[in-house]
CSV table of N, CA, C and O in Angstrom, one decimal:
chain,number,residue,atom,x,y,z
C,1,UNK,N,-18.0,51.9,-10.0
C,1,UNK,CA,-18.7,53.1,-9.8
C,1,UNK,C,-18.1,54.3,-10.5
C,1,UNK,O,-16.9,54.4,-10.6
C,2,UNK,N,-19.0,55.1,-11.1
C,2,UNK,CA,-18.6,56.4,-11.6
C,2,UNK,C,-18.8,57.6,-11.0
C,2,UNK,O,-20.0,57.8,-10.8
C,3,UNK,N,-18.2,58.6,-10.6
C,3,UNK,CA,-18.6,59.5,-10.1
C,3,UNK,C,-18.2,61.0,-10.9
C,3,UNK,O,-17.3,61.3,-11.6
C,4,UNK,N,-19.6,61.9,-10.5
C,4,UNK,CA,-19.4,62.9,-11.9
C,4,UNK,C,-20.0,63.9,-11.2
C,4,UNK,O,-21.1,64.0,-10.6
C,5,UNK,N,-19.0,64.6,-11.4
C,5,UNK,CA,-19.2,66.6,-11.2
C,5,UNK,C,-19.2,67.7,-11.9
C,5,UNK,O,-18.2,68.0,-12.5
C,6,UNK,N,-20.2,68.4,-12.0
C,6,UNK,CA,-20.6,69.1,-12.7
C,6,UNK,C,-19.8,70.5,-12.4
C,6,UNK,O,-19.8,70.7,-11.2
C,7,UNK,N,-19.3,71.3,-13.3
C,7,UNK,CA,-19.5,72.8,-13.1
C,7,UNK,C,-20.0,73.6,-14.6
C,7,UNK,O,-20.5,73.2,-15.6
C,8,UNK,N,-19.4,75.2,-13.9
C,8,UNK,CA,-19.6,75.7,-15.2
C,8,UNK,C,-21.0,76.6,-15.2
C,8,UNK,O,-21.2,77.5,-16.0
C,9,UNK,N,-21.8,76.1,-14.2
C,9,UNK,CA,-23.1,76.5,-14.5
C,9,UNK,C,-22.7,78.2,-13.6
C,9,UNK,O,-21.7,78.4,-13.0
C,10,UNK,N,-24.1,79.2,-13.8
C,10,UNK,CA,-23.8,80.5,-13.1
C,10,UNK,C,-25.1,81.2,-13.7
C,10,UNK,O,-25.9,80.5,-14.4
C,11,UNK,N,-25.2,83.0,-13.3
C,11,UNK,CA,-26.0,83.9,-13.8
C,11,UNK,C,-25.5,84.0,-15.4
C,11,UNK,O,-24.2,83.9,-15.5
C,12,UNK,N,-26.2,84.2,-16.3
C,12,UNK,CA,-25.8,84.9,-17.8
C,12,UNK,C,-27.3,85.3,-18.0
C,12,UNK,O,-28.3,84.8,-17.7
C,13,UNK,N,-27.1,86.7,-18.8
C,13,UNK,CA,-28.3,87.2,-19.7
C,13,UNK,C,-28.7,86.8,-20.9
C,13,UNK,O,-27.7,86.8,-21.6
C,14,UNK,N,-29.6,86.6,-21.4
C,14,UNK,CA,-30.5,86.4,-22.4
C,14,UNK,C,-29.3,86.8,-23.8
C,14,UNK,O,-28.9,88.0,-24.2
C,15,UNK,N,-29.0,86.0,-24.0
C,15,UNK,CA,-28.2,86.0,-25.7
C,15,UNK,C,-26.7,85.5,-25.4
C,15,UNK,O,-25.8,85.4,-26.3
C,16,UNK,N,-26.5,85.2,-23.9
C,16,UNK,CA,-24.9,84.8,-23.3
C,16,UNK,C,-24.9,83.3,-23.6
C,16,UNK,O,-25.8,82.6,-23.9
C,17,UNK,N,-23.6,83.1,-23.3
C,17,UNK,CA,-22.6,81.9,-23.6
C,17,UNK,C,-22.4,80.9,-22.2
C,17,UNK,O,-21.9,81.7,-21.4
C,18,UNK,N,-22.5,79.8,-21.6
C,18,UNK,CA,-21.8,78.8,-20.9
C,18,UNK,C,-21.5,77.9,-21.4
C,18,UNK,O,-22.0,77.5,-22.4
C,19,UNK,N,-20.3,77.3,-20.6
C,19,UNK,CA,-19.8,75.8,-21.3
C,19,UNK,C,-19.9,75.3,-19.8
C,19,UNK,O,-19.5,75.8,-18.8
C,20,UNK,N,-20.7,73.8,-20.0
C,20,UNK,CA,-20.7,73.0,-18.7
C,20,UNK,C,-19.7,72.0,-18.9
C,20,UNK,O,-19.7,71.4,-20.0
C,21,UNK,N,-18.5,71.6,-17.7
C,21,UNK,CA,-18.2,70.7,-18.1
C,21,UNK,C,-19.0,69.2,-16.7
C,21,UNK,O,-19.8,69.4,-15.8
C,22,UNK,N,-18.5,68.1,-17.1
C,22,UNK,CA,-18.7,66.6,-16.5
C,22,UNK,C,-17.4,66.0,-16.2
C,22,UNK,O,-16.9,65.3,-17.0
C,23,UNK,N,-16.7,66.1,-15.3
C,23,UNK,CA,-15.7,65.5,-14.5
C,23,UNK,C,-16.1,64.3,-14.5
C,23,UNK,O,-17.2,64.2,-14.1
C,24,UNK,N,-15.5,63.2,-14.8
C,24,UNK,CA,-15.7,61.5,-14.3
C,24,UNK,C,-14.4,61.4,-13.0
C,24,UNK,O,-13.6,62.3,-12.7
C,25,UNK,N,-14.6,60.5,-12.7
C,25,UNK,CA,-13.9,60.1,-11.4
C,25,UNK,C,-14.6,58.4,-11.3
C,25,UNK,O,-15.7,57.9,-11.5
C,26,UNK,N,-12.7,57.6,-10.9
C,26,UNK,CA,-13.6,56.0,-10.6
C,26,UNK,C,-13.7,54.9,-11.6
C,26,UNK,O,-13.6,53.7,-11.4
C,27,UNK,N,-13.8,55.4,-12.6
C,27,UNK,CA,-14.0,54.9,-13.9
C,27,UNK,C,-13.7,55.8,-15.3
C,27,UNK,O,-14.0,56.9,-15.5
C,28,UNK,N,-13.1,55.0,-15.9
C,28,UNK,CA,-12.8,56.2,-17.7
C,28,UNK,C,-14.2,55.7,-17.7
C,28,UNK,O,-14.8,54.8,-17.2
C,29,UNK,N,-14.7,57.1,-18.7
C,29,UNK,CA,-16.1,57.2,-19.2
C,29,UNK,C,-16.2,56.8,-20.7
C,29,UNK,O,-17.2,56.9,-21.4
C,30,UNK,N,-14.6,56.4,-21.1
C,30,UNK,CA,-15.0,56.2,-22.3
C,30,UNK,C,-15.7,55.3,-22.7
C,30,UNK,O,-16.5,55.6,-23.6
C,31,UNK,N,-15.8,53.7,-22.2
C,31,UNK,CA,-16.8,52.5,-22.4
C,31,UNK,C,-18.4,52.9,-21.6
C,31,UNK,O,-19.1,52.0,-20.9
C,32,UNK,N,-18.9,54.7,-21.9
C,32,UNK,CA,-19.9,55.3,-21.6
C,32,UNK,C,-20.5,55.8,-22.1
C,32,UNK,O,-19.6,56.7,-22.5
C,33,UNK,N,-21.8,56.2,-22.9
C,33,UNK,CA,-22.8,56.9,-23.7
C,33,UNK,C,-22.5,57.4,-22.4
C,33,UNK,O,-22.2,56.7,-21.5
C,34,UNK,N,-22.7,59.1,-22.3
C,34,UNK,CA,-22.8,59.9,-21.6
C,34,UNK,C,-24.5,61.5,-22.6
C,34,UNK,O,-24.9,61.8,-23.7
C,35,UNK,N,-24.9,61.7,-21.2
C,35,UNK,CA,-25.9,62.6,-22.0
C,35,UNK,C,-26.1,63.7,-20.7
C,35,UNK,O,-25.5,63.7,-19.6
C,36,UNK,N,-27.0,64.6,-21.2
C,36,UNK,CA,-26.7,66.2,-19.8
C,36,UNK,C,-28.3,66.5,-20.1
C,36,UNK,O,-28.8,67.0,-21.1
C,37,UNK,N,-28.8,66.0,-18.8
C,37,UNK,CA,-30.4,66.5,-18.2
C,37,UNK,C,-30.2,67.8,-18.0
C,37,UNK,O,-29.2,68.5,-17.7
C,38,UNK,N,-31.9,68.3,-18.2
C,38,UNK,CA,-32.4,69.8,-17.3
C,38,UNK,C,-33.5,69.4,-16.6
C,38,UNK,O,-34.4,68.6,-17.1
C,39,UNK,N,-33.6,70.1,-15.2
C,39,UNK,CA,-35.0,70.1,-14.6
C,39,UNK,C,-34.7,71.4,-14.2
C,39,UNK,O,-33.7,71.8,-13.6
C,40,UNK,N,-35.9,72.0,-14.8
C,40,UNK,CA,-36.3,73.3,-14.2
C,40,UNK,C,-37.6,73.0,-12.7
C,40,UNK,O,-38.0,71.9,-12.4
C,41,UNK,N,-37.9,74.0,-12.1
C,41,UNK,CA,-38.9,73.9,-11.3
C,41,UNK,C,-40.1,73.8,-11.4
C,41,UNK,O,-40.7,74.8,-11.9
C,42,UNK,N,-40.8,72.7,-10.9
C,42,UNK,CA,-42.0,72.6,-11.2
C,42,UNK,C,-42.3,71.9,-12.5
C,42,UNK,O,-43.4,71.8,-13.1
C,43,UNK,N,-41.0,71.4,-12.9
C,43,UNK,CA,-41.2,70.3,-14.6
C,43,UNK,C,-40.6,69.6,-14.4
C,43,UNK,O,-39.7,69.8,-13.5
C,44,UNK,N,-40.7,67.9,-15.2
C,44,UNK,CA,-40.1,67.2,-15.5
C,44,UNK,C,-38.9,67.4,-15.7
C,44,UNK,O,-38.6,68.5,-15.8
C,45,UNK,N,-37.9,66.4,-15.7
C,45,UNK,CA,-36.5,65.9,-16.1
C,45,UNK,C,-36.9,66.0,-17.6
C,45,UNK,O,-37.9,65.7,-18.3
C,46,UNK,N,-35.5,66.5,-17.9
C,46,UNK,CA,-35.3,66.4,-20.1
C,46,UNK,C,-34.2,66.1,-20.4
C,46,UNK,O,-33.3,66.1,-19.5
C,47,UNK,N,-33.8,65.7,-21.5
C,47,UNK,CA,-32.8,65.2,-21.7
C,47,UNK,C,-32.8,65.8,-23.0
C,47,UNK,O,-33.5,65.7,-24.0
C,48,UNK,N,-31.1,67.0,-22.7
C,48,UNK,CA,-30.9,68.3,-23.7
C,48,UNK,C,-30.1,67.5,-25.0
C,48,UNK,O,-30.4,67.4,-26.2
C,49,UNK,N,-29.0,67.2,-24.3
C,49,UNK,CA,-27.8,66.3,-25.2
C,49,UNK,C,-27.8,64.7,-24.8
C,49,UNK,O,-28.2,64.2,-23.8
C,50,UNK,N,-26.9,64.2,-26.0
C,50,UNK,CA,-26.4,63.0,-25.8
C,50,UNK,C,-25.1,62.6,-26.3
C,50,UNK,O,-24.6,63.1,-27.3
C,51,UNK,N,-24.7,61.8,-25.7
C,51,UNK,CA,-23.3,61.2,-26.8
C,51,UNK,C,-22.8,59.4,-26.5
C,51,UNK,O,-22.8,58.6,-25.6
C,52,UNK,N,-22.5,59.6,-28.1
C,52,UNK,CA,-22.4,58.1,-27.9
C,52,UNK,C,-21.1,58.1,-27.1
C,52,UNK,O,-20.5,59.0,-26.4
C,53,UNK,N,-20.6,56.6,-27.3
C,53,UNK,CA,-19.0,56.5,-25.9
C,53,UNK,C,-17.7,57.1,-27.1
C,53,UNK,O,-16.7,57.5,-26.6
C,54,UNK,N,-17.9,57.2,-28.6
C,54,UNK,CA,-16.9,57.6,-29.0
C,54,UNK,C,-17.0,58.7,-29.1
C,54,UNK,O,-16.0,59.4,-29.1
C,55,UNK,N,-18.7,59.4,-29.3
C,55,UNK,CA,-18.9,60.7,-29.5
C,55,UNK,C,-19.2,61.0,-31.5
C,55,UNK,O,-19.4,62.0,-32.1
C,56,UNK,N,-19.0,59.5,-32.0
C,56,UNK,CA,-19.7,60.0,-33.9
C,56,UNK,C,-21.3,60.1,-33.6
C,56,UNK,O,-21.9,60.5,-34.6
C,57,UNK,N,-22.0,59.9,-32.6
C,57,UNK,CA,-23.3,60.2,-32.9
C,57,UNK,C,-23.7,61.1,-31.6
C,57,UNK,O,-23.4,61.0,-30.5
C,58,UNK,N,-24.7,62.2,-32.2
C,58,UNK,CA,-25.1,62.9,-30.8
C,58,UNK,C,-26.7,63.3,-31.0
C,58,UNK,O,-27.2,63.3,-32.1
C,59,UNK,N,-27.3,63.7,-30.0
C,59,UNK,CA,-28.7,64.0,-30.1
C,59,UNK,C,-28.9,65.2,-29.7
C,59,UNK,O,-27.8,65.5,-29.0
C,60,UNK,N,-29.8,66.3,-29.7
C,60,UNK,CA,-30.2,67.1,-28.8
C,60,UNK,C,-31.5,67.7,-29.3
C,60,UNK,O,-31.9,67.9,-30.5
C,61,UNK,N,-32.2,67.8,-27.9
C,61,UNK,CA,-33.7,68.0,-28.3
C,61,UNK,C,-33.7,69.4,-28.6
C,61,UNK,O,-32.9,70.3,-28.3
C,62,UNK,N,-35.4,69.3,-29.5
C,62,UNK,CA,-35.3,70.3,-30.2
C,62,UNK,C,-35.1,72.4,-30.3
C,62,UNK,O,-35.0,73.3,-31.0
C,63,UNK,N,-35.3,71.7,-28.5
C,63,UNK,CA,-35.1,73.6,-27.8
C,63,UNK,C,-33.9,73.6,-28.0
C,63,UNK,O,-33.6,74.8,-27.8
C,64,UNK,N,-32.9,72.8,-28.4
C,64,UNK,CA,-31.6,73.6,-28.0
C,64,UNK,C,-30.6,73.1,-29.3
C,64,UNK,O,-29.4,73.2,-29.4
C,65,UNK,N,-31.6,72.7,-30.2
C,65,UNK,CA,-30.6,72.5,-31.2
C,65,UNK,C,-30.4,73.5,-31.7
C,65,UNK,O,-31.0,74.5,-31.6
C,66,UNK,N,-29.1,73.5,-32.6
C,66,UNK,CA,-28.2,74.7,-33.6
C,66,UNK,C,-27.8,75.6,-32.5
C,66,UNK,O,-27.0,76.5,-32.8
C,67,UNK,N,-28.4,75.6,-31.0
C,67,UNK,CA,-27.3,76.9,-29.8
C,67,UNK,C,-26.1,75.6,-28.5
C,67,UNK,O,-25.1,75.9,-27.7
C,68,UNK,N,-26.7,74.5,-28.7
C,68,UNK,CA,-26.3,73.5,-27.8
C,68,UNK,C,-25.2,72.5,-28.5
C,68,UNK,O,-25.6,71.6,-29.3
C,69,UNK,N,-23.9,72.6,-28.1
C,69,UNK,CA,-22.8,71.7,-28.4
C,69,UNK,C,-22.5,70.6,-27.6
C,69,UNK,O,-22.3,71.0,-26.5
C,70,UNK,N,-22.4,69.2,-27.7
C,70,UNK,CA,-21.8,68.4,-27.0
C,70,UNK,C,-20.4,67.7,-27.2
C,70,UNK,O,-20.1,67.1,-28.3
C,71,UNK,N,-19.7,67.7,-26.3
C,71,UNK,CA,-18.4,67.0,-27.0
C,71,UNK,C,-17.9,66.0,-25.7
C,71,UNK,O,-18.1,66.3,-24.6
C,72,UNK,N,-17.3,65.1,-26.0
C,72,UNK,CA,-16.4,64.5,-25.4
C,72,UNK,C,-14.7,64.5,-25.0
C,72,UNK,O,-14.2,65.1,-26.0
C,73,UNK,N,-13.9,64.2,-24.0
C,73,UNK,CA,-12.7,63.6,-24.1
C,73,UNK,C,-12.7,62.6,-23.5
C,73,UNK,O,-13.4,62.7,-22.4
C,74,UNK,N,-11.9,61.2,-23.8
C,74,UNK,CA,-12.1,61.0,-23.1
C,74,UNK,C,-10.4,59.8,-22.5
C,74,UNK,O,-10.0,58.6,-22.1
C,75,UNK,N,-10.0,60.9,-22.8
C,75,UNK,CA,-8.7,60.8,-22.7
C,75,UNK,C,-8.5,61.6,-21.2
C,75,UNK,O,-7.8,61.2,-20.3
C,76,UNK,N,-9.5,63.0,-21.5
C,76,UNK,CA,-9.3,64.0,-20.0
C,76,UNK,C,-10.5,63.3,-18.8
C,76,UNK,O,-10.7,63.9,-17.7
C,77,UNK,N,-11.1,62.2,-19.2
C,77,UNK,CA,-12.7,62.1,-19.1
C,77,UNK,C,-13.5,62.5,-18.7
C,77,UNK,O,-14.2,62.1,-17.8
C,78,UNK,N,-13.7,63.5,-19.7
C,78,UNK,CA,-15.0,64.6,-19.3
C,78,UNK,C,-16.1,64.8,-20.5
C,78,UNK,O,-15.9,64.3,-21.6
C,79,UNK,N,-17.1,65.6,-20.3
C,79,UNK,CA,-17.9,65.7,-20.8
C,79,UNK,C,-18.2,67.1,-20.4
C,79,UNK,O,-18.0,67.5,-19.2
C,80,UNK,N,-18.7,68.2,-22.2
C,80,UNK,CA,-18.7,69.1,-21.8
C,80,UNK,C,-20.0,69.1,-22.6
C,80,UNK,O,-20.4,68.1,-23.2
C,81,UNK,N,-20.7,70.9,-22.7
C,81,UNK,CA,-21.7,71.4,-23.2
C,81,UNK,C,-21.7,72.8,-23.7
C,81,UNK,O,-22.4,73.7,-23.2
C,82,UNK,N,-21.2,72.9,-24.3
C,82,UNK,CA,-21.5,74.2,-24.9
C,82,UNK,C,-22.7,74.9,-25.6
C,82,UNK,O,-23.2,74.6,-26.6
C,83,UNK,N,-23.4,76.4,-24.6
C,83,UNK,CA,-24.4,76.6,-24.7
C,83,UNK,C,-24.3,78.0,-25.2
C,83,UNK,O,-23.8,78.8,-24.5
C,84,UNK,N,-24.7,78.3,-26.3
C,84,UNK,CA,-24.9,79.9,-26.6
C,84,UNK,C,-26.2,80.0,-27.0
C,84,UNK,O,-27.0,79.1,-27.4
C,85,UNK,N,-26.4,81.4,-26.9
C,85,UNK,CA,-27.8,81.9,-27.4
C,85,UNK,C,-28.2,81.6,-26.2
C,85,UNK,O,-29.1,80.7,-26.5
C,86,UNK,N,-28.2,81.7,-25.4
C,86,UNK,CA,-29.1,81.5,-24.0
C,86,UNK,C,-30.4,82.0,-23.7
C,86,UNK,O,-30.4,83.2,-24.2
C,87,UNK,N,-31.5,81.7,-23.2
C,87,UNK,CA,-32.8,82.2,-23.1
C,87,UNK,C,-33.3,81.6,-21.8
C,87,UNK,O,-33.3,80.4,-21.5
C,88,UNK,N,-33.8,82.8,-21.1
C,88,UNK,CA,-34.3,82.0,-19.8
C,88,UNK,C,-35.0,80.5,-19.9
C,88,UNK,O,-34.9,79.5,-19.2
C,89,UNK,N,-36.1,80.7,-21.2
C,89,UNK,CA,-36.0,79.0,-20.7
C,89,UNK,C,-35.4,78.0,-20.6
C,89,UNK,O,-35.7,76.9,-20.2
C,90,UNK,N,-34.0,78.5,-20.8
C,90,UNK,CA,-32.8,77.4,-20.4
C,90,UNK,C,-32.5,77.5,-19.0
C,90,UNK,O,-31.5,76.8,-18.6
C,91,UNK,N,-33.2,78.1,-18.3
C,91,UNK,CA,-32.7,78.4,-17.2
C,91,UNK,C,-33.5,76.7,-16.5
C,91,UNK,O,-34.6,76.4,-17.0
C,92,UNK,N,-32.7,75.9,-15.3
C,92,UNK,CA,-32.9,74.7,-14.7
C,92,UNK,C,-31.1,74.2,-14.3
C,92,UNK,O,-30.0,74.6,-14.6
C,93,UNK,N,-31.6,73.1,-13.4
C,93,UNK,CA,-30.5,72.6,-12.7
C,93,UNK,C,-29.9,71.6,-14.1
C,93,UNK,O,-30.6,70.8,-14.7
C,94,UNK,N,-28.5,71.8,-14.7
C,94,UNK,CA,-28.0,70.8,-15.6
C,94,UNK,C,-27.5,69.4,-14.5
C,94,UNK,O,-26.9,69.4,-13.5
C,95,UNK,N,-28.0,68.4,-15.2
C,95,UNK,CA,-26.9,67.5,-14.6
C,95,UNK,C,-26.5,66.5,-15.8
C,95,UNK,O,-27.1,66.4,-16.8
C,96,UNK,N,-24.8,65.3,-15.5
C,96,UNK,CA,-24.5,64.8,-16.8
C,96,UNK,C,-25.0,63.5,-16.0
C,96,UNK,O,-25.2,63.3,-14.8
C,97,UNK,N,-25.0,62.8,-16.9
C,97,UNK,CA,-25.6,61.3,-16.2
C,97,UNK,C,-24.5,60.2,-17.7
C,97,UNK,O,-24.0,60.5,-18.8
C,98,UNK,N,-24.5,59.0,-16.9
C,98,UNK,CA,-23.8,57.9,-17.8
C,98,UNK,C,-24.3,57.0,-17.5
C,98,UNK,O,-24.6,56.7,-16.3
C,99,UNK,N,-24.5,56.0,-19.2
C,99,UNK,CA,-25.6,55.3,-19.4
C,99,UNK,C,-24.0,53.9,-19.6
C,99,UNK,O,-23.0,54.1,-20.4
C,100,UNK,N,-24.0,52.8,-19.0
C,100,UNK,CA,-23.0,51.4,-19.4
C,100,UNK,C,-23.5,51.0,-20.8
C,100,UNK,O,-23.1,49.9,-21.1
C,101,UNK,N,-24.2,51.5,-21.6
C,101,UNK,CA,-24.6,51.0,-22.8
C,101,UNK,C,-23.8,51.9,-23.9
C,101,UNK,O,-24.3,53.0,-24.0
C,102,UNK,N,-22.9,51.8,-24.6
C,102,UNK,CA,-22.0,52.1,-25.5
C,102,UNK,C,-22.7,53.2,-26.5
C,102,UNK,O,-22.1,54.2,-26.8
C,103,UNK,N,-24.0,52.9,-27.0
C,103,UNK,CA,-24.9,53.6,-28.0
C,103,UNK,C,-25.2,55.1,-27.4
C,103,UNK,O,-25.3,55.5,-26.3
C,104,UNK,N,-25.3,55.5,-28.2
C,104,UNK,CA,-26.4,56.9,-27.4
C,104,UNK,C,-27.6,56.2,-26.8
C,104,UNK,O,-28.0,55.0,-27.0
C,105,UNK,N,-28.1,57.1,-26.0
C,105,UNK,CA,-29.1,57.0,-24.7
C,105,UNK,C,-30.2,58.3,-24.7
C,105,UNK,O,-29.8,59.4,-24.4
C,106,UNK,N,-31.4,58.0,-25.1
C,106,UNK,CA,-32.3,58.9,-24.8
C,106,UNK,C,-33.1,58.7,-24.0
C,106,UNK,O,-34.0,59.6,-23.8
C,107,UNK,N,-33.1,57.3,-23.4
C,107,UNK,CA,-34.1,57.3,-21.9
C,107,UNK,C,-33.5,57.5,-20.6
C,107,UNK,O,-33.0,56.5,-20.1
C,108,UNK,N,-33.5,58.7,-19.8
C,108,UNK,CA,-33.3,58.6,-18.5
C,108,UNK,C,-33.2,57.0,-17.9
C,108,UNK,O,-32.3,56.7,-17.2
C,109,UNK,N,-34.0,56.3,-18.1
C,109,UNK,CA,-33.7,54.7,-17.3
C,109,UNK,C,-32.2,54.1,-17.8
C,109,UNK,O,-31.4,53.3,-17.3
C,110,UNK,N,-32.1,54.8,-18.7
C,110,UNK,CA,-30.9,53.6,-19.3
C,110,UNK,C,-29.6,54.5,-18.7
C,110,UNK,O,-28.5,54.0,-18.9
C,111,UNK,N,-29.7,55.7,-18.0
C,111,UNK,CA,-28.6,55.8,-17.4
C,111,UNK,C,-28.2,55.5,-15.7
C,111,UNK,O,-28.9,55.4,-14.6
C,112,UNK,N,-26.7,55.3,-16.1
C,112,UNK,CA,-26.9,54.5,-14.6
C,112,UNK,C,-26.4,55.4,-13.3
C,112,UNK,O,-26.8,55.2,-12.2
C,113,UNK,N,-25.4,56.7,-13.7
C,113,UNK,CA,-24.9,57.7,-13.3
C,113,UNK,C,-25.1,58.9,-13.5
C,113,UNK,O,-25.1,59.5,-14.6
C,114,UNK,N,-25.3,59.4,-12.2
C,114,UNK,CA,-25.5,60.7,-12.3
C,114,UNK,C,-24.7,62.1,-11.3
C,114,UNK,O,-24.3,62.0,-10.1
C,115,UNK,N,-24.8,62.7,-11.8
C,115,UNK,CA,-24.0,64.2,-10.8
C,115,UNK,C,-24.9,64.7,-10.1
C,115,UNK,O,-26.1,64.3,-9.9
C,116,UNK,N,-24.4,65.6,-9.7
C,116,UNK,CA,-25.0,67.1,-8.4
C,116,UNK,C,-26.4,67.7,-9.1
C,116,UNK,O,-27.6,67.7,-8.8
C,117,UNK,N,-25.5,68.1,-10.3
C,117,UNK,CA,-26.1,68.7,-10.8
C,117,UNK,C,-25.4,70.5,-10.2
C,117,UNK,O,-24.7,70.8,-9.3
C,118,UNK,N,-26.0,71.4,-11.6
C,118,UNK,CA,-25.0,72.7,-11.7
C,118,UNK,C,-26.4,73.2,-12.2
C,118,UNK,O,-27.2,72.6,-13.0
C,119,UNK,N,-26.6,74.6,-11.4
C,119,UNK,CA,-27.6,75.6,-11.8
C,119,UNK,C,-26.9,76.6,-13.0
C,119,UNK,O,-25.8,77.3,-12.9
C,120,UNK,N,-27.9,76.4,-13.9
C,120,UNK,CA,-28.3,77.9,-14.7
C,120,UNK,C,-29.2,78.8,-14.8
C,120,UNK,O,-30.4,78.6,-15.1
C,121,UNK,N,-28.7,79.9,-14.4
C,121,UNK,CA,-29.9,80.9,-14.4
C,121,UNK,C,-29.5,82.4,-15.9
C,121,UNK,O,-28.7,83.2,-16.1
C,122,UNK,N,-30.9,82.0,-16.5
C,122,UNK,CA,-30.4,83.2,-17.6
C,122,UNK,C,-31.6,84.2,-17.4
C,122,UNK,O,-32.8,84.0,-17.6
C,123,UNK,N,-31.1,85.1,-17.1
C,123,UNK,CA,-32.1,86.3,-17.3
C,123,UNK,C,-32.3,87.2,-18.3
C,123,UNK,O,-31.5,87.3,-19.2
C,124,UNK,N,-33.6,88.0,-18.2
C,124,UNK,CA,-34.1,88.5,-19.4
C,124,UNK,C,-33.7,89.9,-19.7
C,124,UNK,O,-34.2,90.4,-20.8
């Protein structure tokens, strides 16, 4: 079992900075593709970032490319997100999830773990 906690999340205004991180616990996440959902209210689940288990390949869809960083340790085993350029449409609950498949992961099914989840709220 993996267990993963989210922080980091809070209020920021429109053009501010957060870094989310992903605590593992239970298991090293390194033998883990790890990736960090958003659900806002009243929408679907998305899947912002991804990373493979070493972290040479990453994804992120296309709202948050070029403001949205993902990185790994996984020596500390965590998983972070660095977000600048903020815009309320970023605003939704983040959560990190881990997929047992070594590759990157862009389908929600293929992950097996997931967190609390950490609100962001960006205002205008």
């Amino acid at each position: 079992q993996v267990q993963l906690v989210e922080s980091g999340g809070g209020l920021v205004q429109a053009g501010g900075s957060l870094r989310l991180s992903c605590a593992a616990s239970g298991r090293t996440i390194g033998r883990y593709a790890m990736g960090w959902f958003r659900q806002a209210p009243g929408k679907e689940r998305e899947l912002v970032s991804a990373i493979d288990w070493i972290g040479s390949n990453r994804y992120y869809a296309d709202s948050v490319e070029g403001r949205f960083t993902i990185s790994r340790d996984n020596a500390k085993n965590t998983v972070n997100l660095q977000m600048n350029s903020l815009e309320p449409a970023d605003t939704a609950v983040y959560s990190c999830a881990a997929s047992s498949g070594l590759l990157l992961a862009t389908d929600a099914t293929h992950y097996d773990y997931w967190g609390q989840g950490t609100q962001v709220t960006v205002s205008s």
